[in-house]
């Protein structure tokens, strides 16, 4: 895949993925297109050595794997982990509000969203809903309004003279989105039913919907070196993981897990603290001992974006650990295990980066000692499964904003690193001493 194709593919994937449900579907499509077969958790799996498969749980988490020709307990599993969810505004269960002649929807904030950038955007609505069809069956479907149908206007500066100095946002009172002008309090479920435009739909029962920015992803910068888009955290890593897995060799086994709910702590049936990965592993090997032997030969790369040093706020970083956009994947360290990286797993990544014809540039990140570190699915998965893990990611700006900024040439660096990882025949042991 050329650098140009990689970037074009990412932009297409980001546009197709306004919600974790859509992202999961788009990932499945990428894998299906290269021959991965869908598995269902209800069925018994007949895995063939050299086969390539994926399974989706609850519509928003995906596990895909190459079931290698070599026994897993001898060759281990190369795992890439990422997450499908991003901070956003979620529509409340009974969202209808009417104020001063405007029909609005009440929203909840999902995850640690940076709220100010959500004002004055052309928002649309997407997600999943459940309905009863005309036969009385319970069904679910994805929905995307596509066009901008909602808006949260800022308050004019004349009505809040202190806005530039001390504007804070109250998510309960300030973020309700305006849908339309009109006194009638139209049932939102009726609006959804009209949008579905499917004669089989009798009644919409429930929904999991969020607002998203309709501005498409773009390449920006004088040298066209940046990617501006919503949800780079962490669809960027999901996409690069899927592309790497699609081209992984079938001699040994590799796995990609993209799970929902990372932004809210991963505690769910589909989240990284849930049993999804462990349950898939149980189906890959016959015995508990084989599973333990496999795990001890395995490595997980937890891929999630890193904070690039911002030229307007350079003192928010430690001088020696200030990653730049487009200068290669960042190995993320935290002495307090906010990231799962250890000196030996970091060394494994450095070893991989040096292993091919061209050395892949790497950077390191550690949060300032007087600031609090974020976290990822890395330590959670390491703790739940007992798998040796390293946290890496690409440098971005504006993490958790409605629009984030990443780097074009970083795509090929990360793609190359993940490719080397998945094609590595024998992983070096992480703990020889
Ligand atoms: Zn993330």
Coordinates of C-alpha atoms and ligand atoms in Angstrom, one line a residue:
X1 CA 0.0 0.0 0.0
X2 CA 1.5 3.4 -1.0
X3 CA 1.7 6.3 1.5
X4 CA -1.0 8.1 -0.6
X5 CA -3.3 5.1 -0.5
X6 CA -2.8 4.7 3.2
X7 CA -3.8 8.3 3.8
X8 CA -6.8 8.2 1.4
X9 CA -7.9 5.0 3.1
X10 CA -7.7 6.5 6.5
X11 CA -9.8 9.6 5.5
X12 CA -12.4 7.3 4.0
X13 CA -12.5 5.2 7.1
X14 CA -12.8 8.2 9.4
X15 CA -15.7 9.6 7.3
X16 CA -17.5 6.2 7.4
X17 CA -17.1 5.9 11.2
X18 CA -19.0 8.6 13.1
X19 CA -19.7 6.1 15.9
X20 CA -18.1 2.9 17.3
X21 CA -20.9 0.9 15.6
X22 CA -20.0 2.4 12.2
X23 CA -16.3 2.1 12.9
X24 CA -16.7 -1.6 13.7
X25 CA -18.6 -2.1 10.5
X26 CA -16.0 -0.2 8.5
X27 CA -13.2 -2.3 10.0
X28 CA -15.1 -5.5 9.2
X29 CA -15.4 -4.3 5.6
X30 CA -11.7 -3.6 5.2
X31 CA -11.0 -7.2 6.5
X32 CA -13.8 -8.8 4.4
X33 CA -12.4 -7.2 1.3
X34 CA -9.1 -9.1 1.7
X35 CA -10.8 -12.4 2.5
X36 CA -11.3 -12.5 6.3
X37 CA -14.3 -14.6 7.3
X38 CA -16.9 -13.5 9.8
X39 CA -17.4 -15.7 12.9
X40 CA -20.3 -15.7 15.2
X41 CA -19.9 -16.1 19.0
X42 CA -23.1 -18.2 19.0
X43 CA -21.5 -20.9 16.9
X44 CA -18.8 -23.5 17.3
X45 CA -15.7 -22.3 15.4
X46 CA -13.9 -24.6 12.9
X47 CA -10.6 -22.7 12.6
X48 CA -8.3 -23.8 9.8
X49 CA -4.5 -23.2 10.1
X50 CA -3.7 -20.3 7.8
X51 CA -7.4 -19.0 8.0
X52 CA -8.3 -15.4 8.7
X53 CA -11.3 -14.5 10.7
X54 CA -13.1 -11.7 12.6
X55 CA -15.8 -11.6 15.2
X56 CA -17.9 -8.6 16.4
X57 CA -19.5 -8.3 19.8
X58 CA -22.5 -6.1 20.5
X59 CA -21.8 -4.2 17.3
X60 CA -19.1 -2.0 18.7
X61 CA -16.0 -4.2 19.4
X62 CA -14.1 -6.3 17.0
X63 CA -11.5 -9.0 17.2
X64 CA -9.8 -10.1 14.0
X65 CA -7.1 -12.7 13.7
X66 CA -4.8 -14.7 11.5
X67 CA -4.9 -18.3 12.7
X68 CA -1.4 -19.2 11.9
X69 CA -0.1 -22.5 10.5
X70 CA 2.3 -22.9 13.5
X71 CA 0.8 -24.0 16.8
X72 CA 0.1 -21.0 19.0
X73 CA 1.8 -22.4 22.0
X74 CA 5.1 -22.5 20.0
X75 CA 4.8 -19.3 18.0
X76 CA 2.8 -17.0 20.3
X77 CA 0.3 -14.3 19.3
X78 CA 1.2 -10.8 18.1
X79 CA -1.6 -8.6 19.3
X80 CA -2.5 -5.0 18.3
X81 CA -5.1 -3.3 20.5
X82 CA -7.0 -0.1 19.9
X83 CA -10.4 1.4 20.7
X84 CA -13.4 2.3 18.6
X85 CA -15.0 5.0 20.8
X86 CA -14.2 8.7 21.1
X87 CA -15.5 11.4 23.4
X88 CA -18.8 12.9 22.1
X89 CA -22.2 14.2 23.0
X90 CA -24.7 11.4 23.4
X91 CA -28.4 11.9 23.1
X92 CA -30.3 11.3 26.4
X93 CA -33.0 8.6 26.5
X94 CA -35.8 11.1 26.7
X95 CA -34.2 14.0 25.0
X96 CA -37.0 16.2 23.8
X97 CA -37.0 19.7 25.2
X98 CA -38.6 22.9 24.1
X99 CA -37.4 26.3 25.1
X100 CA -38.5 29.7 23.7
X101 CA -39.8 28.1 20.5
X102 CA -36.8 26.0 19.8
X103 CA -37.0 22.2 19.8
X104 CA -33.9 20.8 21.3
X105 CA -32.3 17.5 22.3
X106 CA -30.7 17.0 25.7
X107 CA -27.3 15.4 25.7
X108 CA -24.8 13.7 28.0
X109 CA -21.1 14.0 27.6
X110 CA -19.5 10.7 26.7
X111 CA -15.9 10.4 27.9
X112 CA -13.5 13.3 28.6
X113 CA -14.6 15.5 25.8
X114 CA -13.0 19.0 25.3
X115 CA -16.4 20.8 25.2
X116 CA -15.6 24.3 23.8
X117 CA -14.9 23.1 20.3
X118 CA -18.4 21.6 20.0
X119 CA -20.0 25.0 19.7
X120 CA -20.8 26.5 16.3
X121 CA -20.4 23.2 14.4
X122 CA -22.6 21.7 11.8
X123 CA -23.6 18.6 13.7
X124 CA -25.3 15.4 12.5
X125 CA -26.5 12.4 14.5
X126 CA -25.6 8.7 14.1
X127 CA -25.5 5.5 16.0
X128 CA -27.6 2.4 16.6
X129 CA -31.3 1.9 17.4
X130 CA -33.6 -0.9 18.3
X131 CA -37.1 -1.2 16.9
X132 CA -40.0 -3.6 16.7
X133 CA -40.9 -4.5 13.1
X134 CA -44.4 -5.1 11.7
X135 CA -44.1 -8.8 12.5
X136 CA -43.5 -8.0 16.2
X137 CA -39.8 -8.9 16.1
X138 CA -37.1 -7.0 17.9
X139 CA -34.4 -5.7 15.5
X140 CA -31.6 -3.2 15.5
X141 CA -30.0 -1.1 12.8
X142 CA -27.4 1.6 12.3
X143 CA -28.6 5.1 11.5
X144 CA -26.8 8.2 10.2
X145 CA -28.6 11.4 9.4
X146 CA -25.5 12.4 7.3
X147 CA -26.6 16.0 6.8
X148 CA -26.2 18.6 9.5
X149 CA -29.3 18.5 11.6
X150 CA -28.2 19.9 14.9
X151 CA -26.3 22.9 16.3
X152 CA -25.0 24.3 19.6
X153 CA -24.5 28.1 19.1
X154 CA -22.1 30.0 21.3
X155 CA -23.4 32.8 23.4
X156 CA -22.4 36.1 21.7
X157 CA -19.4 37.9 23.3
X158 CA -21.7 40.9 24.0
X159 CA -23.7 38.7 26.3
X160 CA -20.7 37.3 28.1
X161 CA -17.9 39.8 28.1
X162 CA -15.6 37.5 30.1
X163 CA -15.9 34.6 27.6
X164 CA -12.3 34.8 26.4
X165 CA -10.9 34.9 29.9
X166 CA -13.0 32.6 31.9
X167 CA -15.6 30.8 30.0
X168 CA -16.6 27.5 31.5
X169 CA -19.1 25.1 30.1
X170 CA -21.9 23.5 32.0
X171 CA -22.8 20.2 30.1
X172 CA -26.3 20.0 31.5
X173 CA -27.4 23.5 30.6
X174 CA -25.1 24.8 27.9
X175 CA -24.8 21.9 25.5
X176 CA -28.3 20.9 24.5
X177 CA -28.4 20.9 20.7
X178 CA -31.0 22.8 18.7
X179 CA -32.8 20.6 16.2
X180 CA -35.4 23.0 14.7
X181 CA -37.6 25.9 15.2
X182 CA -41.1 25.1 16.4
X183 CA -43.2 24.8 19.5
X184 CA -44.3 21.3 18.9
X185 CA -42.3 18.8 21.0
X186 CA -42.1 16.1 18.4
X187 CA -41.3 12.6 19.7
X188 CA -37.6 12.0 18.8
X189 CA -38.4 8.3 18.2
X190 CA -40.9 9.4 15.6
X191 CA -38.2 11.5 13.9
X192 CA -35.9 8.5 13.9
X193 CA -38.6 6.3 12.4
X194 CA -39.1 8.8 9.6
X195 CA -35.4 9.0 9.0
X196 CA -35.2 5.2 8.7
X197 CA -37.9 5.3 6.0
X198 CA -38.4 1.6 6.3
X199 CA -42.0 0.3 6.1
X200 CA -41.0 -2.7 8.2
X201 CA -40.3 -0.5 11.2
X202 CA -43.3 -0.3 13.6
X203 CA -41.9 1.4 16.6
X204 CA -38.5 2.6 17.7
X205 CA -37.8 1.4 21.2
X206 CA -34.4 2.6 22.1
X207 CA -31.2 4.1 20.7
X208 CA -27.5 4.8 21.3
X209 CA -26.9 7.9 19.3
X210 CA -24.3 10.7 19.3
X211 CA -23.7 14.0 17.7
X212 CA -20.8 14.3 15.3
X213 CA -19.2 17.1 13.3
X214 CA -20.1 16.9 9.6
X215 CA -16.9 18.6 8.5
X216 CA -15.0 15.9 6.6
X217 CA -11.4 15.0 7.5
X218 CA -8.9 17.0 5.6
X219 CA -5.2 17.2 4.8
X220 CA -3.9 20.6 5.9
X221 CA -0.6 22.5 6.2
X222 CA 1.6 24.3 3.5
X223 CA 3.3 21.0 2.8
X224 CA 0.1 19.0 3.2
X225 CA 1.7 17.4 6.2
X226 CA -1.2 17.3 8.7
X227 CA -4.4 15.3 9.0
X228 CA -7.3 17.2 10.6
X229 CA -10.3 15.1 11.7
X230 CA -12.6 14.0 14.4
X231 CA -11.9 10.8 16.2
X232 CA -8.2 10.4 15.3
X233 CA -8.2 9.1 18.9
X234 CA -8.3 6.3 18.3
X235 CA -9.7 5.4 14.9
X236 CA -6.2 6.2 13.6
X237 CA -4.8 3.2 15.4
X238 CA -7.8 1.0 14.5
X239 CA -7.3 1.7 10.9
X240 CA -3.5 1.2 10.9
X241 CA -4.0 -2.0 12.9
X242 CA -6.6 -3.4 10.4
X243 CA -4.3 -2.5 7.4
X244 CA -1.4 -4.2 9.1
X245 CA -3.4 -7.3 9.9
X246 CA -4.8 -7.5 6.4
X247 CA -1.3 -7.9 5.1
X248 CA 0.0 -10.1 7.9
X249 CA 1.6 -13.5 7.0
X250 CA -0.3 -16.7 7.8
X251 CA 2.7 -18.7 9.0
X252 CA 2.1 -17.6 12.6
X253 CA -0.8 -16.0 14.5
X254 CA -1.7 -12.3 14.8
X255 CA -4.7 -10.6 16.3
X256 CA -6.3 -7.2 16.3
X257 CA -8.7 -6.1 19.0
X258 CA -10.6 -2.8 18.7
X259 CA -12.8 -2.4 21.7
X260 CA -15.5 0.1 22.7
X261 CA -15.8 2.0 26.0
X262 CA -12.1 2.9 26.5
X263 CA -13.0 6.6 27.0
X264 CA -15.2 5.7 29.9
X265 CA -12.9 3.2 31.6
X266 CA -13.4 0.0 29.6
X267 CA -15.6 -1.7 32.2
X268 CA -18.2 -3.4 30.1
X269 CA -19.0 -6.7 28.2
X270 CA -17.3 -5.2 25.1
X271 CA -14.6 -3.1 26.9
X272 CA -11.0 -4.0 27.5
X273 CA -11.7 -4.8 31.2
X274 CA -14.3 -7.3 30.0
X275 CA -13.7 -10.9 28.9
X276 CA -13.9 -10.5 25.1
X277 CA -10.2 -11.1 24.3
X278 CA -9.8 -13.8 26.9
X279 CA -12.9 -15.6 25.5
X280 CA -11.6 -15.5 22.0
X281 CA -8.2 -16.8 23.2
X282 CA -10.0 -19.8 24.8
X283 CA -11.2 -20.8 21.4
X284 CA -7.8 -20.5 19.8
X285 CA -6.0 -23.2 21.9
X286 CA -7.3 -26.5 23.3
X287 CA -5.9 -26.5 26.9
X288 CA -5.3 -24.1 29.6
X289 CA -1.6 -25.0 29.6
X290 CA -1.4 -24.3 25.8
X291 CA -3.0 -20.9 26.5
X292 CA -0.4 -20.1 29.2
X293 CA 2.4 -21.2 26.9
X294 CA 1.0 -19.1 24.1
X295 CA 0.7 -16.0 26.3
X296 CA 4.3 -16.2 27.5
X297 CA 5.4 -16.1 23.9
X298 CA 3.1 -13.2 23.0
X299 CA 3.3 -9.5 22.9
X300 CA 0.6 -6.8 22.7
X301 CA 1.1 -3.4 21.2
X302 CA -1.5 -1.1 22.7
X303 CA -1.8 1.6 20.0
X304 CA -3.3 4.9 21.0
X305 CA -2.3 8.5 20.2
X306 CA 0.2 10.4 22.2
X307 CA 0.3 14.2 23.0
X308 CA 2.6 15.9 20.6
X309 CA 4.4 19.0 22.1
X310 CA 2.4 22.1 21.2
X311 CA 4.5 25.1 20.1
X312 CA 2.2 27.5 22.0
X313 CA 2.3 25.5 25.2
X314 CA 5.8 23.9 25.2
X315 CA 6.0 23.9 29.0
X316 CA 3.2 21.3 29.2
X317 CA 5.8 18.6 28.2
X318 CA 9.0 17.4 29.7
X319 CA 11.8 18.8 27.6
X320 CA 13.4 15.4 27.0
X321 CA 10.1 13.7 26.2
X322 CA 8.4 16.0 23.7
X323 CA 7.2 14.0 20.7
X324 CA 6.7 15.8 17.4
X325 CA 4.1 15.1 14.7
X326 CA 5.5 13.2 11.8
X327 CA 8.7 12.1 13.6
X328 CA 7.6 8.5 14.1
X329 CA 5.7 6.3 16.7
X330 CA 6.0 7.3 20.3
X331 CA 6.7 4.8 23.0
X332 CA 4.7 5.9 26.1
X333 CA 6.1 5.4 29.5
X334 CA 4.6 5.9 33.0
X335 CA 6.3 4.7 36.2
X336 CA 2.8 4.4 37.8
X337 CA 1.6 2.0 35.1
X338 CA -0.8 4.4 33.3
X339 CA 0.9 2.9 30.3
X340 CA 1.9 -0.8 30.2
X341 CA 5.3 -0.2 28.7
X342 CA 8.3 -1.7 30.5
X343 CA 12.0 -1.2 29.7
X344 CA 12.0 -4.7 28.1
X345 CA 8.9 -4.2 26.0
X346 CA 10.1 -0.8 24.9
X347 CA 13.4 -2.5 23.9
X348 CA 11.4 -5.0 21.8
X349 CA 9.8 -2.1 19.9
X350 CA 13.2 -0.5 19.4
X351 CA 14.6 -3.8 18.2
X352 CA 11.8 -4.1 15.6
X353 CA 12.3 -0.5 14.5
X354 CA 15.9 -1.3 13.6
X355 CA 15.3 -4.7 12.1
X356 CA 14.3 -3.9 8.5
X357 CA 16.2 -2.2 5.6
X358 CA 15.2 1.2 6.9
X359 CA 15.2 2.2 10.6
X360 CA 11.8 3.4 11.7
X361 CA 12.1 6.7 13.8
X362 CA 10.8 6.4 17.3
X363 CA 10.1 8.9 20.0
X364 CA 9.4 8.6 23.7
X365 CA 6.9 10.2 26.0
X366 CA 6.5 10.5 29.7
X367 CA 4.2 13.0 31.3
X368 CA 5.7 15.8 33.3
X369 CA 6.3 14.6 36.9
X370 CA 4.0 17.3 38.2
X371 CA 1.1 16.3 35.9
X372 CA -1.3 13.4 35.9
X373 CA -0.8 10.8 33.1
X374 CA -3.7 9.5 31.0
X375 CA -4.2 5.8 30.3
X376 CA -5.1 3.3 27.6
X377 CA -6.4 -0.2 27.2
X378 CA -2.7 -1.4 27.6
X379 CA -2.5 -1.8 31.4
X380 CA -6.1 -3.0 31.6
X381 CA -5.5 -5.8 29.1
X382 CA -2.1 -6.6 30.6
X383 CA -3.8 -7.0 34.0
X384 CA -6.8 -8.9 32.8
X385 CA -5.0 -11.4 30.5
X386 CA -1.5 -11.4 31.8
X387 CA -0.1 -10.5 28.4
X388 CA 3.2 -8.5 28.1
X389 CA 2.3 -5.2 26.7
X390 CA 3.8 -2.0 25.3
X391 CA 2.0 1.3 24.7
X392 CA 2.8 3.2 21.6
X393 CA 1.0 5.8 19.5
X394 CA 1.3 8.6 17.0
X395 CA 1.7 12.2 18.2
X396 CA -1.4 14.4 17.8
X397 CA -2.7 17.8 18.9
X398 CA -6.0 18.5 20.6
X399 CA -6.8 15.1 21.9
X400 CA -10.5 14.7 22.7
X401 CA -11.4 17.9 20.8
X402 CA -14.1 17.6 18.1
X403 CA -11.3 17.9 15.6
X404 CA -7.8 16.6 16.2
X405 CA -4.6 17.0 14.3
X406 CA -2.2 14.2 13.3
X407 CA 0.6 13.8 10.7
X408 CA 0.5 12.3 7.2
X409 CA 4.0 10.8 7.2
X410 CA 3.5 9.3 10.6
X411 CA 1.0 6.9 9.0
X412 CA 3.7 5.1 7.1
X413 CA 6.1 5.0 10.1
X414 CA 3.4 3.3 12.2
X415 CA 2.2 1.1 9.4
X416 CA 5.8 -0.1 8.9
X417 CA 6.3 -0.8 12.6
X418 CA 3.1 -2.7 12.9
X419 CA 3.9 -4.6 9.8
X420 CA 7.3 -5.6 11.1
X421 CA 5.7 -6.7 14.4
X422 CA 3.1 -8.9 12.8
X423 CA 5.6 -10.5 10.3
X424 CA 8.2 -11.1 13.0
X425 CA 8.7 -14.9 13.0
X426 CA 10.0 -15.3 16.5
X427 CA 9.5 -12.5 19.0
X428 CA 12.5 -11.9 21.2
X429 CA 11.8 -12.8 24.8
X430 CA 11.0 -9.7 26.8
X431 CA 12.5 -11.0 30.1
X432 CA 15.7 -12.8 29.8
X433 CA 17.1 -11.5 33.0
Ligands
LIG1 ZN1 -7.5 7.0 23.0

